[in-house]
XYZ file of C-alpha atoms in Angstrom:
545
model
C -7.898 -102.290 -181.035
C -5.633 -102.589 -184.071
C -2.815 -104.537 -182.578
C -0.857 -107.238 -184.300
C -0.220 -109.738 -183.068
C -3.687 -109.920 -181.128
C -3.138 -109.785 -177.393
C -4.850 -111.960 -174.923
C -7.089 -109.355 -173.215
C -7.556 -105.590 -173.634
C -9.641 -103.179 -171.512
C -10.377 -99.553 -172.457
C -10.900 -97.605 -169.156
C -12.315 -94.094 -169.391
C -10.019 -91.155 -169.595
C -8.392 -88.932 -172.068
C -5.116 -90.874 -172.332
C -1.650 -90.136 -171.371
C 0.216 -87.202 -172.914
C 3.741 -87.599 -174.070
C 6.114 -84.693 -174.631
C 9.452 -83.090 -173.878
C 8.706 -83.437 -170.142
C 7.751 -87.096 -170.221
C 10.261 -89.047 -168.048
C 11.157 -92.757 -168.147
C 11.801 -94.807 -165.081
C 13.387 -98.155 -165.705
C 13.597 -100.784 -162.906
C 16.273 -103.495 -162.716
C 16.299 -105.930 -165.592
C 14.696 -103.653 -168.029
C 17.840 -101.831 -169.254
C 17.461 -103.209 -172.882
C 13.931 -101.924 -173.315
C 15.045 -98.536 -171.717
C 17.773 -98.153 -174.451
C 15.385 -99.170 -177.114
C 12.638 -96.773 -176.127
C 15.044 -93.818 -176.172
C 16.941 -94.844 -179.270
C 13.889 -96.054 -181.385
C 10.644 -94.604 -180.003
C 12.323 -91.475 -178.804
C 13.993 -90.754 -182.102
C 10.661 -91.400 -184.123
C 8.608 -88.980 -182.046
C 11.161 -86.460 -180.908
C 10.939 -87.553 -177.280
C 14.072 -87.230 -175.072
C 12.437 -89.656 -172.400
C 14.843 -88.369 -169.687
C 15.193 -90.309 -166.474
C 12.641 -89.488 -163.784
C 10.955 -90.617 -160.575
C 8.904 -93.777 -160.642
C 5.727 -91.878 -159.521
C 5.841 -89.129 -162.126
C 2.084 -88.611 -163.103
C 2.576 -88.819 -166.946
C 5.854 -90.798 -167.015
C 6.640 -94.173 -168.520
C 7.707 -96.895 -166.013
C 9.281 -100.253 -166.760
C 9.642 -103.088 -164.202
C 9.979 -106.797 -164.068
C 7.199 -108.639 -162.125
C 8.144 -112.463 -161.624
C 4.359 -113.078 -160.921
C 3.939 -113.077 -164.692
C 5.188 -115.689 -167.159
C 8.666 -114.835 -168.419
C 7.512 -113.317 -171.857
C 4.196 -112.035 -170.565
C 3.577 -108.368 -170.022
C 0.858 -105.995 -168.686
C 0.646 -102.563 -170.098
C -1.452 -99.929 -168.197
C -1.932 -96.391 -169.764
C -4.076 -94.424 -167.154
C -4.805 -90.829 -167.264
C -3.001 -89.125 -164.411
C -0.853 -92.203 -163.721
C 1.117 -92.549 -166.952
C 2.275 -95.740 -168.703
C 3.449 -98.757 -166.896
C 4.846 -101.880 -168.510
C 5.338 -104.890 -166.377
C 6.961 -108.016 -167.804
C 7.472 -111.284 -166.278
C 11.106 -111.126 -167.393
C 13.267 -108.603 -169.557
C 11.717 -109.979 -172.691
C 8.164 -109.479 -171.530
C 8.945 -105.732 -170.786
C 10.351 -105.440 -174.274
C 7.232 -106.991 -175.977
C 5.073 -104.673 -173.966
C 7.147 -101.749 -175.440
C 6.373 -103.023 -178.922
C 2.667 -102.777 -178.097
C 3.145 -99.266 -176.732
C 4.729 -98.418 -179.978
C 1.658 -99.674 -181.916
C -0.565 -97.665 -179.628
C 1.141 -94.461 -180.792
C 0.304 -94.837 -184.389
C 2.304 -95.196 -187.552
C 4.560 -92.320 -186.965
C 6.096 -94.186 -184.097
C 7.516 -96.487 -186.842
C 9.704 -93.901 -188.385
C 13.263 -92.908 -187.841
C 12.825 -89.258 -187.152
C 9.811 -87.073 -186.302
C 7.545 -86.006 -189.296
C 5.153 -83.971 -186.962
C 7.512 -82.594 -184.258
C 4.909 -80.290 -182.911
C 2.067 -82.789 -182.841
C 0.311 -83.595 -179.613
C 1.120 -87.175 -178.661
C -1.158 -89.175 -176.483
C -1.320 -92.930 -175.438
C -4.944 -93.990 -175.372
C -6.235 -95.316 -172.057
C -5.649 -99.125 -172.282
C -4.829 -102.071 -170.184
C -3.361 -104.980 -172.265
C -2.583 -108.297 -170.731
C -0.615 -110.552 -173.027
C 1.689 -113.618 -173.309
C 2.850 -115.755 -176.320
C 1.479 -119.123 -177.174
C 4.818 -120.460 -178.442
C 8.344 -119.976 -177.048
C 9.934 -120.411 -180.489
C 8.644 -117.689 -182.954
C 11.079 -117.864 -185.776
C 12.121 -116.558 -189.176
C 14.532 -118.129 -191.409
C 16.678 -115.918 -193.778
C 18.388 -117.815 -196.590
C 21.468 -115.584 -197.053
C 23.351 -118.432 -198.838
C 21.459 -118.421 -202.200
C 21.265 -114.597 -202.383
C 23.488 -112.747 -199.922
C 21.793 -110.209 -197.684
C 24.310 -107.572 -196.527
C 24.625 -106.984 -192.771
C 22.396 -103.840 -192.678
C 19.592 -105.944 -194.273
C 19.819 -108.576 -191.572
C 19.809 -105.744 -188.967
C 16.784 -104.352 -190.512
C 15.006 -107.704 -190.422
C 15.799 -108.048 -186.795
C 14.019 -104.760 -186.230
C 10.933 -106.084 -188.259
C 10.993 -109.300 -186.287
C 11.001 -107.232 -182.999
C 8.164 -105.200 -184.183
C 6.106 -108.471 -184.613
C 7.234 -110.129 -181.482
C 9.240 -112.846 -183.228
C 12.259 -114.069 -181.218
C 14.444 -116.550 -183.334
C 16.326 -115.724 -186.386
C 17.533 -118.758 -188.204
C 20.485 -117.746 -190.510
C 21.017 -120.238 -193.377
C 24.697 -119.446 -193.798
C 26.075 -122.072 -196.111
C 24.832 -123.954 -199.248
C 25.903 -125.197 -202.745
C 25.563 -121.530 -203.946
C 27.623 -119.752 -201.326
C 29.392 -119.734 -197.942
C 28.566 -116.590 -195.918
C 30.648 -116.578 -192.641
C 34.140 -115.891 -192.110
C 36.272 -118.801 -190.609
C 39.666 -117.709 -189.786
C 41.376 -121.038 -190.010
C 39.875 -121.714 -193.357
C 40.246 -118.485 -195.415
C 39.289 -120.034 -198.811
C 35.761 -120.358 -197.508
C 35.404 -116.598 -197.979
C 37.988 -116.121 -200.669
C 36.501 -118.643 -203.013
C 33.385 -120.268 -201.604
C 31.566 -116.929 -201.045
C 31.427 -115.950 -204.696
C 29.910 -117.417 -207.822
C 30.520 -116.205 -211.379
C 26.947 -115.934 -212.400
C 23.473 -116.761 -211.247
C 20.370 -118.514 -212.622
C 17.537 -115.912 -212.800
C 14.134 -117.436 -211.715
C 13.454 -121.206 -211.295
C 16.272 -123.574 -212.137
C 14.336 -124.410 -215.494
C 14.521 -120.903 -216.580
C 16.888 -120.009 -219.494
C 17.870 -116.657 -217.980
C 21.121 -115.888 -216.313
C 22.400 -112.890 -214.447
C 25.862 -112.666 -216.041
C 27.669 -111.016 -213.101
C 29.535 -112.323 -210.018
C 27.359 -112.638 -206.863
C 28.299 -113.132 -203.343
C 29.629 -111.671 -200.107
C 30.068 -112.803 -196.568
C 29.787 -111.688 -192.995
C 33.072 -110.951 -191.174
C 33.483 -112.314 -187.596
C 32.746 -108.846 -186.281
C 29.724 -108.584 -188.494
C 28.364 -111.766 -186.803
C 29.221 -110.390 -183.419
C 27.300 -107.300 -184.173
C 24.205 -109.108 -185.657
C 24.147 -111.325 -182.475
C 24.540 -108.392 -180.145
C 21.899 -106.358 -182.026
C 19.488 -109.312 -181.811
C 20.069 -109.768 -178.176
C 19.190 -106.174 -177.491
C 15.816 -107.115 -178.989
C 15.522 -110.401 -177.100
C 16.035 -112.403 -180.498
C 18.229 -115.421 -180.497
C 20.210 -116.082 -183.685
C 20.575 -119.790 -184.646
C 23.328 -120.437 -187.251
C 22.946 -123.131 -189.967
C 26.102 -124.901 -191.198
C 24.983 -127.469 -193.639
C 26.334 -131.119 -193.534
C 26.660 -133.519 -195.307
C 24.658 -132.257 -198.366
C 24.343 -128.701 -199.748
C 28.098 -128.345 -199.481
C 29.398 -127.780 -203.034
C 30.518 -124.282 -202.240
C 32.897 -125.680 -199.364
C 34.191 -128.439 -201.652
C 34.874 -125.945 -204.372
C 37.200 -124.097 -201.859
C 38.620 -127.256 -200.143
C 38.391 -130.201 -202.749
C 39.613 -132.723 -200.135
C 36.051 -132.394 -198.428
C 34.476 -134.095 -201.498
C 34.381 -137.666 -202.754
C 37.602 -137.458 -204.536
C 37.574 -141.151 -205.641
C 34.330 -140.496 -207.625
C 34.651 -137.040 -209.106
C 37.417 -134.508 -209.821
C 36.617 -132.232 -206.930
C 39.322 -129.817 -207.973
C 37.209 -129.011 -211.063
C 34.226 -127.947 -209.019
C 33.011 -124.329 -208.709
C 30.561 -122.617 -206.427
C 27.239 -123.699 -207.950
C 25.421 -121.169 -210.032
C 22.022 -122.758 -210.450
C 19.230 -124.088 -208.051
C 18.304 -127.467 -206.828
C 20.179 -130.188 -204.974
C 23.810 -130.711 -205.968
C 25.044 -134.225 -206.101
C 28.506 -133.153 -204.661
C 28.207 -133.999 -201.071
C 30.822 -134.346 -198.253
C 33.088 -137.435 -198.082
C 32.658 -139.417 -194.870
C 36.386 -139.090 -193.971
C 38.092 -138.026 -190.679
C 39.541 -135.098 -192.741
C 35.931 -133.957 -193.255
C 34.997 -134.322 -189.577
C 37.980 -132.444 -188.316
C 37.475 -129.564 -190.786
C 33.864 -129.068 -189.652
C 34.896 -129.334 -186.128
C 37.208 -126.527 -186.725
C 34.383 -124.528 -188.294
C 32.009 -125.085 -185.460
C 34.574 -124.205 -182.857
C 34.701 -120.677 -184.356
C 30.928 -120.693 -184.898
C 30.290 -121.490 -181.174
C 32.510 -118.452 -180.155
C 30.573 -116.134 -182.580
C 27.110 -117.427 -181.440
C 27.583 -117.873 -177.635
C 24.880 -119.622 -175.651
C 23.204 -117.586 -172.947
C 20.758 -118.489 -170.198
C 17.655 -117.216 -172.062
C 16.112 -117.939 -175.471
C 17.328 -120.562 -177.919
C 20.798 -119.434 -178.397
C 22.176 -122.951 -177.400
C 21.059 -124.326 -180.653
C 23.216 -124.933 -183.726
C 21.434 -126.034 -187.080
C 23.339 -128.555 -189.107
C 21.055 -128.911 -192.042
C 21.024 -132.771 -192.689
C 18.467 -132.498 -195.464
C 18.485 -133.357 -199.171
C 21.788 -135.317 -199.270
C 21.973 -137.416 -202.479
C 23.674 -140.802 -201.888
C 24.915 -141.557 -205.493
C 28.522 -140.566 -204.881
C 28.724 -142.361 -201.686
C 27.362 -145.619 -203.396
C 30.202 -145.354 -205.974
C 32.942 -144.379 -203.429
C 35.390 -147.044 -202.126
C 36.065 -144.744 -199.162
C 32.440 -144.527 -198.246
C 31.780 -148.250 -198.623
C 34.818 -148.845 -196.351
C 33.468 -146.524 -193.746
C 30.124 -148.241 -193.958
C 31.637 -151.645 -193.484
C 34.041 -150.548 -190.793
C 31.241 -149.050 -188.670
C 28.608 -151.711 -189.520
C 26.202 -149.198 -190.857
C 22.920 -149.668 -192.846
C 24.240 -148.592 -196.265
C 24.484 -145.081 -197.441
C 21.373 -144.056 -195.240
C 23.206 -145.123 -192.279
C 26.173 -143.037 -193.295
C 24.114 -139.896 -193.242
C 22.746 -140.739 -189.715
C 26.315 -141.289 -188.684
C 27.422 -137.869 -189.865
C 24.544 -136.334 -187.941
C 25.215 -138.389 -184.876
C 28.823 -137.385 -184.811
C 28.092 -133.718 -184.607
C 25.153 -134.214 -182.301
C 27.618 -135.743 -179.757
C 30.159 -133.214 -180.653
C 27.895 -130.274 -179.927
C 26.393 -131.946 -176.677
C 29.924 -132.326 -175.244
C 30.236 -128.619 -175.412
C 26.894 -127.872 -173.916
C 25.093 -127.127 -177.105
C 21.988 -128.641 -178.792
C 21.836 -129.838 -182.514
C 18.718 -129.155 -184.433
C 18.277 -130.173 -188.127
C 15.769 -130.674 -190.843
C 13.458 -133.640 -190.481
C 15.594 -136.023 -192.509
C 17.888 -136.399 -189.292
C 15.197 -138.505 -187.790
C 16.131 -141.316 -190.091
C 18.375 -143.645 -188.230
C 17.662 -142.250 -184.750
C 18.789 -139.215 -182.786
C 20.361 -138.453 -179.512
C 17.729 -137.415 -176.741
C 18.800 -133.643 -176.775
C 18.543 -133.132 -180.586
C 15.779 -131.173 -182.104
C 13.984 -131.245 -185.419
C 12.846 -128.588 -187.851
C 9.792 -130.183 -189.529
C 9.717 -128.847 -193.178
C 8.298 -131.792 -195.147
C 4.750 -131.210 -193.840
C 3.478 -132.370 -190.333
C 4.792 -135.937 -190.393
C 8.205 -135.251 -189.333
C 7.239 -132.933 -186.545
C 4.611 -135.407 -185.280
C 7.254 -138.240 -185.279
C 9.774 -136.235 -183.506
C 7.291 -135.309 -180.798
C 6.138 -138.835 -180.293
C 9.848 -139.875 -179.955
C 10.422 -137.259 -177.362
C 12.333 -134.754 -179.464
C 11.689 -131.111 -179.367
C 10.368 -129.735 -182.643
C 9.883 -126.505 -184.607
C 7.116 -126.614 -187.124
C 7.865 -125.068 -190.527
C 6.014 -127.170 -192.970
C 6.823 -126.054 -196.579
C 3.352 -126.073 -197.873
C 2.088 -123.588 -195.269
C 4.930 -121.306 -194.127
C 7.583 -121.229 -196.884
C 7.166 -117.566 -197.789
C 8.934 -117.993 -201.194
C 5.835 -119.808 -202.258
C 3.458 -117.553 -204.447
C 0.798 -115.417 -202.747
C -1.920 -115.539 -205.406
C -2.693 -117.533 -208.622
C -2.554 -114.513 -210.946
C -0.052 -114.279 -213.824
C 1.335 -111.040 -212.308
C 2.989 -112.766 -209.252
C 6.739 -112.518 -209.664
C 8.598 -115.787 -210.324
C 5.614 -117.941 -209.070
C 6.897 -120.912 -207.062
C 5.089 -123.683 -205.214
C 1.491 -123.684 -203.783
C -0.670 -120.589 -203.514
C -0.330 -119.372 -199.897
C -2.515 -116.340 -199.501
C -2.503 -114.016 -196.479
C -5.554 -115.901 -195.124
C -4.031 -119.387 -195.787
C -0.985 -118.366 -193.367
C -3.440 -116.913 -190.818
C -5.239 -120.310 -190.735
C -1.991 -122.338 -190.284
C -1.921 -124.483 -187.233
C 1.495 -125.342 -185.964
C 0.665 -128.247 -183.640
C 0.239 -131.527 -185.618
C -3.102 -133.164 -185.141
C -3.283 -136.409 -183.015
C -0.508 -135.622 -180.478
C -1.243 -136.163 -176.886
C -0.889 -133.297 -174.447
C 2.746 -134.519 -173.381
C 3.666 -134.964 -177.003
C 2.455 -131.467 -177.946
C 4.663 -129.980 -175.325
C 7.578 -130.961 -177.417
C 6.423 -128.475 -180.073
C 8.725 -125.421 -179.170
C 6.938 -123.346 -181.706
C 6.987 -122.404 -185.295
C 8.990 -120.712 -187.922
C 8.340 -119.146 -191.316
C 11.118 -119.699 -193.926
C 12.279 -117.318 -196.641
C 14.356 -119.212 -199.191
C 16.045 -116.942 -201.736
C 16.571 -118.781 -204.893
C 14.247 -116.531 -206.664
C 14.564 -113.582 -204.296
C 17.546 -111.664 -205.700
C 17.454 -108.622 -203.526
C 15.765 -107.102 -200.417
C 12.912 -105.847 -202.308
C 11.992 -109.346 -203.364
C 12.395 -110.551 -199.823
C 10.072 -107.884 -198.600
C 7.391 -108.740 -201.204
C 7.444 -112.488 -200.416
C 7.663 -111.978 -196.604
C 5.066 -109.238 -196.101
C 2.162 -108.991 -195.228
C 2.189 -112.959 -194.656
C 4.859 -112.572 -191.872
C 2.302 -110.376 -189.966
C -0.247 -113.198 -190.124
C 2.413 -115.744 -189.208
C 3.433 -113.616 -186.176
C -0.125 -113.773 -184.845
C -0.310 -117.442 -185.264
C 3.010 -117.831 -183.413
C 2.177 -115.470 -180.640
C -1.690 -115.330 -180.171
C -3.872 -118.087 -178.755
C -6.226 -118.276 -181.604
C -9.139 -120.499 -182.139
C -9.154 -123.548 -184.379
C -8.219 -122.599 -188.077
C -11.674 -122.577 -189.333
C -12.901 -120.437 -186.479
C -10.392 -117.666 -186.698
C -11.823 -114.288 -187.412
C -9.967 -113.450 -190.455
C -12.140 -110.441 -191.209
C -11.003 -108.811 -188.063
C -7.423 -109.542 -188.885
C -7.852 -108.001 -192.246
C -9.462 -104.962 -190.375
C -6.283 -104.644 -188.008
C -4.106 -104.998 -191.101
C -5.426 -101.827 -192.549
C -3.773 -100.110 -189.787
C -0.692 -102.398 -189.911
C -0.021 -101.414 -193.473
C 0.568 -97.925 -192.489
C 3.065 -99.015 -189.943
C 4.852 -101.124 -192.695
C 4.829 -98.117 -195.009
C 6.546 -96.115 -192.176
C 9.153 -98.883 -191.890
C 9.764 -98.816 -195.615
C 8.680 -102.394 -196.189
C 7.968 -103.288 -199.881
C 5.119 -105.685 -199.047
C 2.558 -107.079 -201.519
C -0.480 -104.767 -201.620
C -3.864 -106.519 -201.142
C -4.818 -105.642 -204.699
C -1.696 -107.344 -206.117
C 1.876 -106.579 -206.995
C 2.788 -103.020 -208.187
C 4.373 -102.732 -211.601
C 7.947 -102.638 -210.329
C 7.298 -105.743 -208.063
C 6.465 -107.942 -211.088
C 9.102 -110.140 -213.014
C 7.385 -110.744 -216.458
C 8.890 -113.571 -218.444
C 10.977 -114.991 -215.568
C 10.061 -118.690 -215.204
C 8.837 -120.049 -211.994
C 7.406 -123.473 -211.001
C 3.868 -123.063 -209.630
C 2.078 -126.102 -208.266
C -1.700 -126.176 -208.814
C -4.295 -127.200 -206.312
C -4.373 -127.151 -202.538
C -1.317 -128.250 -200.686
C -1.417 -131.861 -199.105
C -2.561 -131.735 -195.542
C -0.056 -133.994 -194.005
C-alpha cells in the first residue's frame, strides 16, 4: 500500500476490484453531504465521472454513510468486487477522510483538475482500510503577514491540507510587516498597514532589497470564502491577531496605539525588514478598546461551530520587547495602578484581558508559549514553539497545548546542508528528521499527555517571497508531518523511514499532478535556488528540549 498518511490497518481481499465509469452511482446518507459534493466536484472532475445519484445497493456504486459506532474522525473503506465502494465514517469528517484515501487508491490522475485519459478504464483495487487519527489538532500555520499570499493561494493550500488529512489552518494575519484582514471600523489597517514600500530580500542581515511595494489583504468576503471553503473540507481556520508585540504595522496606521510618550509614533511606517520590532502596543484603554473592536469583527468572520477547533482565536503574545514600556510614564503608571510585577507583568495583563474578553463571548484564547509567563486562565491554550519545555509546562498546569517546536517543525528551516539550498535558515531539518518528530513531550503522565491536542507545522515567510518558495519549503516535509500527526507510529527511532520513502515515490506523482513545486529528493532544481541571497544557517543538531 502506498497511502500517506499510513492507515491503521489494511486488508487486500481477493477480487478484480471495483470498476468506475459513466454508469457509477453515488449514494450519500445523512451527514455526508460535504463529501458527496467534494467527490463530484473534485474526483468527478479529475476522472470524468458524473457520479450520479443512485440506489444504496448498486453493485458497483459508491456509498457514503455515518456510523456512530466509529470514532468521530475514524473511517472504514471497503472496496469489494460486486459490492462497490463503501465509506463509513464515525462522523462527517471521518467520511471525508475516507474519501481522501479513495482518491489515493485511484492513482495520480485523480489529483488533476480534468481528465487526461478520458477513455481509460478506472478500477478501485479491492481493499479494506480501517483508520483513525492519533491527534485531533493536525495543523499548518501560513504566515501571510510577512509575504502576502493571495486568496487563491490560501484556497489551494486548503486543498493540499485536505489531501493530507490536516484539519487546522492557522492564519498569521498581522505582524510588524503587514496587516492582512479588512476591519470595517478601522479602514487605515488596510489602506496603510497592509503595504510596505520595499522588502528585505533574504535574512535580515542581507544587503539586498526588493525595491517595490509589497502587500495586500483579504476583504471580509474573502475571509468568509476561505472559512466556508475550509469548512467544506472539515478544516477549522484559526485567525491570529498579534498583541502586544509584532504590532508596528497597526501602529503605523493608528499612531495612538504606540508608546507616544517614548517615540514619535507618527513617524513610523510598516516595517520593511525582519526580526522583532521594538515598537509595541501601549498599555492603554485606547489600545484595549481598539483591539476589542478588531476582535468583534474577527469573531463574526470566524464563527465557532460545534465541530473542530473554530472556537479558538490566536493572539500571539510572543517576542514583545519591554524597552519602551520601561521608559514610558504611561506604562509605569499602569503597572503601579494594577500592582503588577514590572513590565513582564504588564504583558501578562495584556494577555489576561483578552483571555477574559474572549471567554465571555464563548471563545478560547490560544497564544505562543510566552503567554505562560504570569499565569493563564483555565480555558486558554498554548502553542509551544520554543522547543518542548513550554508545551510540557502547559500540560502539567492543565492547559491544552499544540506542539510546534521550531527546531523540528518550522518548515522555513533548511532541508539540507548543501550550498544550493535557497536562503538557508536555521537547523537542517530533512524529510527524515520531520518523520521522526515526536509531538508529545517526554515525561508527561497519561493525564497530562491528554492535554496535547496535537501538533502543527509552521511556515514562516520572511524568506519565502512567493508561492513557489512556500511549496519548496513545505513539501515534501509536510507529507511526513501529516503522517506524524495522523498515524500511530512507533517511537521515533523505530519508525520505518525506508517504507515511508517507498510510499513517497508514489506520492511525488500525486504532488506533480497537483502542481506542487516541492524539493526533489536529489536537491533543488536550478530555478528553486537563490544564489547569493544571504540566510542564517545554524550548524549542528537542534537542542532536544
